[in-house]
Amino acid sequence: MTALSISAAFDGGNIEVVSLDCAEDIQLRIRPDVGEQFYQWFYYRLVGAQGRDCRMRLLNAAGASYAQGWEDYRAVASYDRQTWFRVPTRYQQGELIIDHCPEQNSVYYAYFAPYSWERHQDRLAAVQQQPGVQVDTLGCSLDGRELDLVHIGNQTGEHGDARLRIWVTARQHPGETMAEWLMEGLIDRLLDTADPVSRALLERAEFYLVPNINPDGSVRGHLRTNAVGVNLNREWQAPSLARSPEVYRVLERMQSTGVDLYLDIHGDETLPYNFVAGCAGNPDFSVRMAELERAFTTELLHVSPDFQDQYGYTANQFGAETLTLASNQVGHRFGCLSLTLELPFKDNAQRPDSRYGWSPQRSQHLGRALLGPILALLDRLR
Ligand code: ZN
């Protein structure tokens, strides 16, 4: 029988091997982000186990950042690195246990369908060749990667400053790969010249899209932080080039363009739903903002049955940290509608899919759907 091999020495990889002596009791640990404060993302390759009943135990699951997120969670697996299907998983006595008999000799397992830096670069190289698209850099990350900005709009500036500025960022928390899958759907629809919603939007608005604001954390296989272990979504009040150049550079560009609408895309480890969190905790939160948030939610409910507004975060749950969060700080600073959109790691419990759970494809559909509410609210954003 061939020897087993497990590796994570690739883009986004994360696992440590404790014991690989027998397929029935593979013992693993998730490697924490730099700084040891956070972990939950895992992504590894297993070779040599074709046709063998494997039991993989993630021994340190109980200490993960959101241990309650393991309840009713199922890991994803892939043979071809394209299709990621769910495999039997349970959380028991503080361990996450994955039971799987691979049909192929080489198989990958992950917390959610990975989104590689290579794919990111390929996609941007492709979209910049479409009319009205410019791929620009905001600066560099601490590991030296470009912070990519996709600008989509009427480059002739036909409407001048009357054009609305719409910003969307994704993957502040790099393990939340569904956020970048969503961005693919949103960008693809915006660039579909046969789509009347996209055409109407681009007649009057400019889009500033940051599909991956945390490339270092993504490549390093982090859950939540950048190259020096900083949680970017607590840096928006006072970012610095030493700790959080990703945030510093985005805010700097926002300051020069202005912002009329901001969406920040995330994944939630625990709740099996799509939901938005608004700015109700902001000190200057107004009646007008409350109405805009409600209108956006209502429009999104109409166009995406995968979205809901029953389950989500409680208002004010971030307390004194509120203005350090991206959507709160941007809403506060620019006086604009500003929302965090959360997608599930698990599934949408209201419309479950037993084979794939929540998936890249469903994330893309939600990204496409976002354009409807944006168009519906366009006249009220400024
Ligand atoms: Zn997040």
CSV table of C-alpha atoms and ligand atoms in Angstrom, one decimal:
chain,number,residue,atom,x,y,z
A,1,MET,CA,0.0,0.0,0.0
A,2,THR,CA,1.4,3.4,-1.0
A,3,ALA,CA,2.4,5.8,1.8
A,4,LEU,CA,0.1,8.7,2.5
A,5,SER,CA,1.2,12.3,1.9
A,6,ILE,CA,-0.3,15.5,3.0
A,7,SER,CA,0.9,19.0,1.9
A,8,ALA,CA,-0.2,22.6,2.2
A,9,ALA,CA,2.9,24.3,0.5
A,10,PHE,CA,0.8,26.1,-2.1
A,11,ASP,CA,-1.2,29.3,-2.5
A,12,GLY,CA,-3.6,29.5,0.4
A,13,GLY,CA,-2.5,26.2,1.9
A,14,ASN,CA,-2.9,25.7,5.6
A,15,ILE,CA,-2.4,22.5,7.7
A,16,GLU,CA,0.1,20.9,10.0
A,17,VAL,CA,0.5,17.1,10.1
A,18,VAL,CA,0.6,15.5,13.6
A,19,SER,CA,0.3,11.9,12.6
A,20,LEU,CA,0.0,10.2,9.2
A,21,ASP,CA,0.6,6.6,10.1
A,22,CYS,CA,-2.7,5.2,9.0
A,23,ALA,CA,-5.6,6.5,6.8
A,24,GLU,CA,-8.1,5.7,9.5
A,25,ASP,CA,-6.6,8.1,12.0
A,26,ILE,CA,-4.9,11.0,10.2
A,27,GLN,CA,-4.2,13.7,12.8
A,28,LEU,CA,-3.9,17.3,11.8
A,29,ARG,CA,-3.8,20.8,13.2
A,30,ILE,CA,-4.8,24.1,11.6
A,31,ARG,CA,-1.8,26.6,11.6
A,32,PRO,CA,-2.7,29.9,13.2
A,33,ASP,CA,-2.4,33.2,11.3
A,34,VAL,CA,0.9,35.2,12.0
A,35,GLY,CA,0.5,36.5,15.5
A,36,GLU,CA,-1.3,33.3,16.7
A,37,GLN,CA,-4.5,35.2,17.4
A,38,PHE,CA,-6.8,33.6,14.8
A,39,TYR,CA,-7.3,30.4,12.9
A,40,GLN,CA,-10.1,28.4,11.2
A,41,TRP,CA,-9.1,28.3,7.5
A,42,PHE,CA,-7.6,25.0,6.3
A,43,TYR,CA,-6.7,23.8,2.8
A,44,TYR,CA,-4.5,20.8,2.1
A,45,ARG,CA,-3.8,18.0,-0.3
A,46,LEU,CA,-3.9,14.3,0.5
A,47,VAL,CA,-2.2,11.8,-1.8
A,48,GLY,CA,-2.1,8.0,-1.7
A,49,ALA,CA,-5.5,7.3,-0.2
A,50,GLN,CA,-7.6,6.3,-3.2
A,51,GLY,CA,-10.3,3.8,-2.1
A,52,ARG,CA,-9.3,4.0,1.5
A,53,ASP,CA,-11.7,5.1,4.3
A,54,CYS,CA,-9.9,8.1,5.7
A,55,ARG,CA,-10.7,9.7,9.0
A,56,MET,CA,-9.0,13.1,9.3
A,57,ARG,CA,-9.1,14.7,12.8
A,58,LEU,CA,-8.4,18.4,13.1
A,59,LEU,CA,-7.2,18.2,16.7
A,60,ASN,CA,-7.2,21.9,17.6
A,61,ALA,CA,-10.7,22.8,16.2
A,62,ALA,CA,-12.0,23.8,19.6
A,63,GLY,CA,-9.5,26.7,19.8
A,64,ALA,CA,-10.5,28.1,16.4
A,65,SER,CA,-11.7,31.6,16.2
A,66,TYR,CA,-15.3,30.6,15.8
A,67,ALA,CA,-15.6,27.1,17.3
A,68,GLN,CA,-19.4,27.4,17.2
A,69,GLY,CA,-19.0,27.6,13.4
A,70,TRP,CA,-18.1,23.9,13.3
A,71,GLU,CA,-21.6,22.9,14.3
A,72,ASP,CA,-23.5,21.6,11.3
A,73,TYR,CA,-20.5,22.5,9.1
A,74,ARG,CA,-19.2,20.2,6.3
A,75,ALA,CA,-15.7,20.5,4.7
A,76,VAL,CA,-15.4,20.8,0.9
A,77,ALA,CA,-13.3,18.5,-1.2
A,78,SER,CA,-12.1,18.5,-4.9
A,79,TYR,CA,-10.3,16.2,-7.3
A,80,ASP,CA,-10.1,18.6,-10.2
A,81,ARG,CA,-9.6,21.9,-8.2
A,82,GLN,CA,-12.7,23.2,-10.0
A,83,THR,CA,-15.7,21.5,-8.4
A,84,TRP,CA,-15.8,21.6,-4.6
A,85,PHE,CA,-18.3,19.2,-3.0
A,86,ARG,CA,-19.2,18.7,0.7
A,87,VAL,CA,-17.9,15.6,2.6
A,88,PRO,CA,-19.2,14.1,5.9
A,89,THR,CA,-17.8,16.2,8.7
A,90,ARG,CA,-18.7,16.4,12.4
A,91,TYR,CA,-17.5,18.4,15.4
A,92,GLN,CA,-17.0,16.0,18.3
A,93,GLN,CA,-15.1,16.4,21.6
A,94,GLY,CA,-13.3,19.5,20.4
A,95,GLU,CA,-12.1,18.0,17.1
A,96,LEU,CA,-13.4,18.5,13.6
A,97,ILE,CA,-13.6,15.0,12.0
A,98,ILE,CA,-13.8,14.5,8.3
A,99,ASP,CA,-14.7,11.0,7.0
A,100,HIS,CA,-14.0,10.5,3.3
A,101,CYS,CA,-13.1,7.7,1.0
A,102,PRO,CA,-11.3,9.4,-2.0
A,103,GLU,CA,-12.2,8.2,-5.5
A,104,GLN,CA,-8.9,9.6,-6.8
A,105,ASN,CA,-5.4,9.2,-5.4
A,106,SER,CA,-5.0,13.0,-5.1
A,107,VAL,CA,-7.6,15.0,-3.4
A,108,TYR,CA,-7.9,18.5,-1.8
A,109,TYR,CA,-9.8,19.5,1.3
A,110,ALA,CA,-10.6,23.0,2.4
A,111,TYR,CA,-12.8,25.1,4.7
A,112,PHE,CA,-14.5,26.7,1.6
A,113,ALA,CA,-13.7,26.6,-2.1
A,114,PRO,CA,-10.4,28.4,-2.4
A,115,TYR,CA,-9.9,31.4,-4.6
A,116,SER,CA,-6.2,31.6,-5.7
A,117,TRP,CA,-4.1,34.6,-6.3
A,118,GLU,CA,-3.3,33.2,-9.7
A,119,ARG,CA,-7.0,33.2,-10.6
A,120,HIS,CA,-7.3,36.7,-9.2
A,121,GLN,CA,-4.5,37.9,-11.6
A,122,ASP,CA,-5.9,36.0,-14.6
A,123,ARG,CA,-9.3,37.5,-14.1
A,124,LEU,CA,-8.1,41.0,-13.8
A,125,ALA,CA,-5.9,40.6,-16.9
A,126,ALA,CA,-8.9,39.5,-18.8
A,127,VAL,CA,-11.4,42.1,-17.6
A,128,GLN,CA,-9.0,45.1,-18.2
A,129,GLN,CA,-9.4,44.4,-22.0
A,130,GLN,CA,-13.1,45.1,-21.9
A,131,PRO,CA,-14.2,48.6,-22.8
A,132,GLY,CA,-14.6,51.0,-19.9
A,133,VAL,CA,-12.4,49.0,-17.6
A,134,GLN,CA,-9.1,50.0,-16.1
A,135,VAL,CA,-7.1,47.9,-13.7
A,136,ASP,CA,-5.0,50.0,-11.4
A,137,THR,CA,-2.9,49.5,-8.3
A,138,LEU,CA,-3.5,51.4,-5.0
A,139,GLY,CA,-0.1,50.5,-3.7
A,140,CYS,CA,1.6,47.4,-2.4
A,141,SER,CA,0.9,45.1,0.5
A,142,LEU,CA,3.6,44.3,3.1
A,143,ASP,CA,4.7,41.2,1.2
A,144,GLY,CA,4.9,43.3,-2.0
A,145,ARG,CA,1.7,42.4,-3.8
A,146,GLU,CA,-0.2,45.0,-5.7
A,147,LEU,CA,-3.5,46.1,-4.1
A,148,ASP,CA,-5.6,45.8,-7.3
A,149,LEU,CA,-8.4,48.3,-8.1
A,150,VAL,CA,-10.8,47.6,-10.9
A,151,HIS,CA,-12.3,50.8,-12.1
A,152,ILE,CA,-15.4,50.4,-14.4
A,153,GLY,CA,-17.1,53.4,-15.7
A,154,ASN,CA,-17.4,55.9,-18.5
A,155,GLN,CA,-13.8,57.0,-18.9
A,156,THR,CA,-14.9,60.0,-20.9
A,157,GLY,CA,-16.5,61.5,-17.8
A,158,GLU,CA,-19.6,62.4,-19.7
A,159,HIS,CA,-21.5,63.2,-16.5
A,160,GLY,CA,-18.5,64.6,-14.8
A,161,ASP,CA,-18.8,64.9,-11.0
A,162,ALA,CA,-22.5,64.1,-11.2
A,163,ARG,CA,-21.6,60.4,-11.7
A,164,LEU,CA,-22.1,58.3,-8.5
A,165,ARG,CA,-19.1,56.6,-7.0
A,166,ILE,CA,-19.7,53.1,-5.9
A,167,TRP,CA,-17.1,51.2,-4.0
A,168,VAL,CA,-17.0,47.5,-3.2
A,169,THR,CA,-14.2,45.6,-1.3
A,170,ALA,CA,-13.8,41.9,-0.6
A,171,ARG,CA,-11.6,39.6,1.5
A,172,GLN,CA,-10.5,41.9,4.3
A,173,HIS,CA,-10.6,38.5,6.0
A,174,PRO,CA,-8.7,36.4,3.5
A,175,GLY,CA,-10.2,33.0,4.5
A,176,GLU,CA,-13.6,34.4,3.4
A,177,THR,CA,-13.1,33.3,-0.2
A,178,MET,CA,-16.8,33.5,-1.0
A,179,ALA,CA,-16.4,37.2,-1.0
A,180,GLU,CA,-14.1,37.1,-4.0
A,181,TRP,CA,-16.3,34.6,-5.7
A,182,LEU,CA,-19.2,37.1,-5.3
A,183,MET,CA,-17.0,39.8,-6.9
A,184,GLU,CA,-16.6,37.7,-10.0
A,185,GLY,CA,-20.3,37.5,-10.5
A,186,LEU,CA,-20.7,41.2,-9.8
A,187,ILE,CA,-18.0,42.2,-12.3
A,188,ASP,CA,-19.1,39.7,-15.0
A,189,ARG,CA,-22.6,41.2,-14.9
A,190,LEU,CA,-21.4,44.8,-14.9
A,191,LEU,CA,-19.4,43.9,-18.1
A,192,ASP,CA,-22.3,42.2,-19.8
A,193,THR,CA,-23.2,44.7,-22.5
A,194,ALA,CA,-26.5,43.0,-23.2
A,195,ASP,CA,-27.7,43.5,-19.6
A,196,PRO,CA,-29.9,46.5,-19.3
A,197,VAL,CA,-29.3,46.9,-15.5
A,198,SER,CA,-25.6,47.1,-16.0
A,199,ARG,CA,-25.9,49.5,-18.9
A,200,ALA,CA,-28.2,51.8,-16.9
A,201,LEU,CA,-25.8,51.7,-14.0
A,202,LEU,CA,-22.8,52.5,-16.1
A,203,GLU,CA,-24.5,55.5,-17.7
A,204,ARG,CA,-24.6,57.2,-14.3
A,205,ALA,CA,-22.1,55.5,-12.0
A,206,GLU,CA,-18.5,54.6,-11.6
A,207,PHE,CA,-17.5,51.4,-9.9
A,208,TYR,CA,-14.4,51.1,-7.8
A,209,LEU,CA,-13.9,47.4,-7.0
A,210,VAL,CA,-11.2,45.8,-4.9
A,211,PRO,CA,-11.7,42.1,-5.3
A,212,ASN,CA,-9.0,41.1,-2.8
A,213,ILE,CA,-7.9,43.8,-0.3
A,214,ASN,CA,-5.8,41.2,1.6
A,215,PRO,CA,-3.6,39.3,-0.9
A,216,ASP,CA,-0.9,38.5,1.6
A,217,GLY,CA,-3.3,36.8,4.1
A,218,SER,CA,-4.9,35.0,1.2
A,219,VAL,CA,-1.6,33.5,-0.1
A,220,ARG,CA,-0.4,32.7,3.4
A,221,GLY,CA,-3.5,30.7,4.1
A,222,HIS,CA,-4.7,33.1,6.9
A,223,LEU,CA,-8.2,33.2,8.2
A,224,ARG,CA,-8.5,36.8,9.3
A,225,THR,CA,-5.3,38.9,9.1
A,226,ASN,CA,-2.6,40.3,6.9
A,227,ALA,CA,1.2,39.5,6.7
A,228,VAL,CA,1.8,41.0,10.2
A,229,GLY,CA,-1.2,39.5,11.8
A,230,VAL,CA,-3.4,42.6,11.7
A,231,ASN,CA,-7.2,42.3,11.3
A,232,LEU,CA,-7.8,44.8,8.6
A,233,ASN,CA,-11.5,45.3,9.6
A,234,ARG,CA,-10.4,47.0,12.8
A,235,GLU,CA,-8.0,49.4,11.1
A,236,TRP,CA,-10.3,51.9,9.4
A,237,GLN,CA,-10.3,54.6,12.0
A,238,ALA,CA,-6.5,55.1,11.9
A,239,PRO,CA,-4.7,52.8,9.3
A,240,SER,CA,-1.0,53.0,9.0
A,241,LEU,CA,1.5,52.1,6.2
A,242,ALA,CA,3.4,49.9,8.7
A,243,ARG,CA,0.4,47.8,10.0
A,244,SER,CA,-2.3,48.2,7.4
A,245,PRO,CA,-1.3,49.7,4.1
A,246,GLU,CA,-4.2,47.8,2.5
A,247,VAL,CA,-6.7,50.0,4.3
A,248,TYR,CA,-4.6,53.1,4.2
A,249,ARG,CA,-4.4,53.0,0.4
A,250,VAL,CA,-8.1,52.3,-0.1
A,251,LEU,CA,-9.1,55.1,2.1
A,252,GLU,CA,-6.6,57.4,0.4
A,253,ARG,CA,-8.2,56.7,-3.0
A,254,MET,CA,-11.7,56.9,-1.6
A,255,GLN,CA,-10.9,60.3,-0.3
A,256,SER,CA,-9.9,61.4,-3.8
A,257,THR,CA,-12.9,59.9,-5.6
A,258,GLY,CA,-15.6,60.4,-3.0
A,259,VAL,CA,-18.0,57.5,-2.1
A,260,ASP,CA,-21.8,57.4,-2.6
A,261,LEU,CA,-22.3,53.7,-1.8
A,262,TYR,CA,-20.0,51.2,-0.1
A,263,LEU,CA,-20.3,47.5,0.2
A,264,ASP,CA,-17.8,45.4,2.1
A,265,ILE,CA,-18.1,41.6,1.4
A,266,HIS,CA,-17.5,39.0,4.0
A,267,GLY,CA,-18.2,35.4,5.0
A,268,ASP,CA,-19.7,34.4,8.4
A,269,GLU,CA,-18.4,31.2,10.0
A,270,THR,CA,-21.5,30.6,12.1
A,271,LEU,CA,-24.8,31.8,10.6
A,272,PRO,CA,-26.1,29.7,7.7
A,273,TYR,CA,-27.6,32.7,5.9
A,274,ASN,CA,-26.8,35.7,3.7
A,275,PHE,CA,-27.4,39.0,5.5
A,276,VAL,CA,-26.3,42.6,5.7
A,277,ALA,CA,-25.1,44.6,8.7
A,278,GLY,CA,-25.6,48.4,8.5
A,279,CYS,CA,-24.4,51.4,10.3
A,280,ALA,CA,-27.0,51.6,13.1
A,281,GLY,CA,-24.1,51.7,15.6
A,282,ASN,CA,-22.6,54.8,14.2
A,283,PRO,CA,-22.8,58.0,16.4
A,284,ASP,CA,-24.2,60.0,13.5
A,285,PHE,CA,-26.6,57.4,12.1
A,286,SER,CA,-29.6,59.2,10.6
A,287,VAL,CA,-33.2,58.5,9.7
A,288,ARG,CA,-32.2,58.9,6.0
A,289,MET,CA,-29.5,56.2,6.4
A,290,ALA,CA,-32.0,53.9,8.2
A,291,GLU,CA,-34.4,54.3,5.3
A,292,LEU,CA,-31.7,53.7,2.7
A,293,GLU,CA,-30.6,50.5,4.4
A,294,ARG,CA,-34.2,49.3,4.6
A,295,ALA,CA,-34.7,50.1,0.9
A,296,PHE,CA,-31.6,48.3,-0.1
A,297,THR,CA,-32.5,45.2,1.9
A,298,THR,CA,-36.0,45.2,0.5
A,299,GLU,CA,-34.8,45.4,-3.1
A,300,LEU,CA,-32.3,42.7,-2.6
A,301,LEU,CA,-35.0,40.4,-1.1
A,302,HIS,CA,-36.9,40.9,-4.3
A,303,VAL,CA,-34.1,39.9,-6.7
A,304,SER,CA,-32.4,37.2,-4.7
A,305,PRO,CA,-34.3,34.4,-2.8
A,306,ASP,CA,-30.9,33.4,-1.3
A,307,PHE,CA,-30.9,36.7,0.7
A,308,GLN,CA,-32.9,37.2,3.9
A,309,ASP,CA,-33.3,39.7,6.6
A,310,GLN,CA,-34.6,37.6,9.6
A,311,TYR,CA,-31.2,36.5,10.8
A,312,GLY,CA,-28.0,38.6,11.3
A,313,TYR,CA,-26.0,40.5,13.8
A,314,THR,CA,-27.5,42.5,16.6
A,315,ALA,CA,-27.2,46.3,16.2
A,316,ASN,CA,-24.3,47.9,18.1
A,317,GLN,CA,-22.6,44.6,18.8
A,318,PHE,CA,-19.1,46.1,18.0
A,319,GLY,CA,-19.4,48.8,20.7
A,320,ALA,CA,-16.4,51.1,21.0
A,321,GLU,CA,-14.8,49.4,18.0
A,322,THR,CA,-17.6,50.4,15.7
A,323,LEU,CA,-15.8,53.1,13.8
A,324,THR,CA,-12.7,50.9,13.2
A,325,LEU,CA,-14.8,48.7,10.9
A,326,ALA,CA,-14.8,49.4,7.2
A,327,SER,CA,-18.5,49.9,6.5
A,328,ASN,CA,-19.0,52.0,9.7
A,329,GLN,CA,-16.0,54.2,9.1
A,330,VAL,CA,-16.8,54.8,5.4
A,331,GLY,CA,-20.5,55.5,6.2
A,332,HIS,CA,-19.4,57.9,8.9
A,333,ARG,CA,-16.7,59.6,6.8
A,334,PHE,CA,-18.6,60.0,3.6
A,335,GLY,CA,-22.1,60.2,4.9
A,336,CYS,CA,-23.1,57.5,2.4
A,337,LEU,CA,-25.1,54.2,2.5
A,338,SER,CA,-22.5,51.7,3.7
A,339,LEU,CA,-23.2,48.0,4.3
A,340,THR,CA,-21.3,44.8,5.2
A,341,LEU,CA,-22.7,41.8,3.3
A,342,GLU,CA,-22.1,38.4,5.0
A,343,LEU,CA,-22.2,35.1,3.1
A,344,PRO,CA,-22.2,31.7,4.8
A,345,PHE,CA,-19.4,29.2,5.0
A,346,LYS,CA,-22.0,26.4,5.6
A,347,ASP,CA,-25.1,26.9,3.5
A,348,ASN,CA,-28.3,29.0,3.2
A,349,ALA,CA,-30.5,27.0,5.6
A,350,GLN,CA,-33.6,28.4,3.9
A,351,ARG,CA,-32.6,26.9,0.6
A,352,PRO,CA,-30.0,24.1,1.3
A,353,ASP,CA,-28.0,22.2,-1.2
A,354,SER,CA,-26.9,18.8,0.1
A,355,ARG,CA,-24.1,18.2,-2.4
A,356,TYR,CA,-22.4,21.6,-2.5
A,357,GLY,CA,-23.8,23.7,0.4
A,358,TRP,CA,-23.1,27.4,-0.1
A,359,SER,CA,-20.8,27.5,-3.2
A,360,PRO,CA,-18.8,29.7,-5.5
A,361,GLN,CA,-21.6,29.6,-8.0
A,362,ARG,CA,-24.2,30.7,-5.5
A,363,SER,CA,-21.9,33.5,-4.4
A,364,GLN,CA,-21.5,34.7,-8.0
A,365,HIS,CA,-25.3,34.8,-8.4
A,366,LEU,CA,-25.6,36.9,-5.3
A,367,GLY,CA,-23.0,39.2,-6.7
A,368,ARG,CA,-24.9,39.6,-9.9
A,369,ALA,CA,-28.1,40.2,-7.9
A,370,LEU,CA,-26.5,43.2,-6.1
A,371,LEU,CA,-26.8,45.3,-9.2
A,372,GLY,CA,-30.6,45.4,-9.0
A,373,PRO,CA,-30.8,47.2,-5.6
A,374,ILE,CA,-28.0,49.5,-6.6
A,375,LEU,CA,-29.9,50.6,-9.7
A,376,ALA,CA,-33.1,50.9,-7.7
A,377,LEU,CA,-31.5,53.2,-5.2
A,378,LEU,CA,-29.4,55.3,-7.5
A,379,ASP,CA,-31.5,58.4,-7.4
A,380,ARG,CA,-31.4,58.5,-3.6
A,381,LEU,CA,-27.7,57.8,-2.9
A,382,ARG,CA,-26.5,61.3,-2.9
B,1,ZN,ZN,-15.1,38.9,7.7
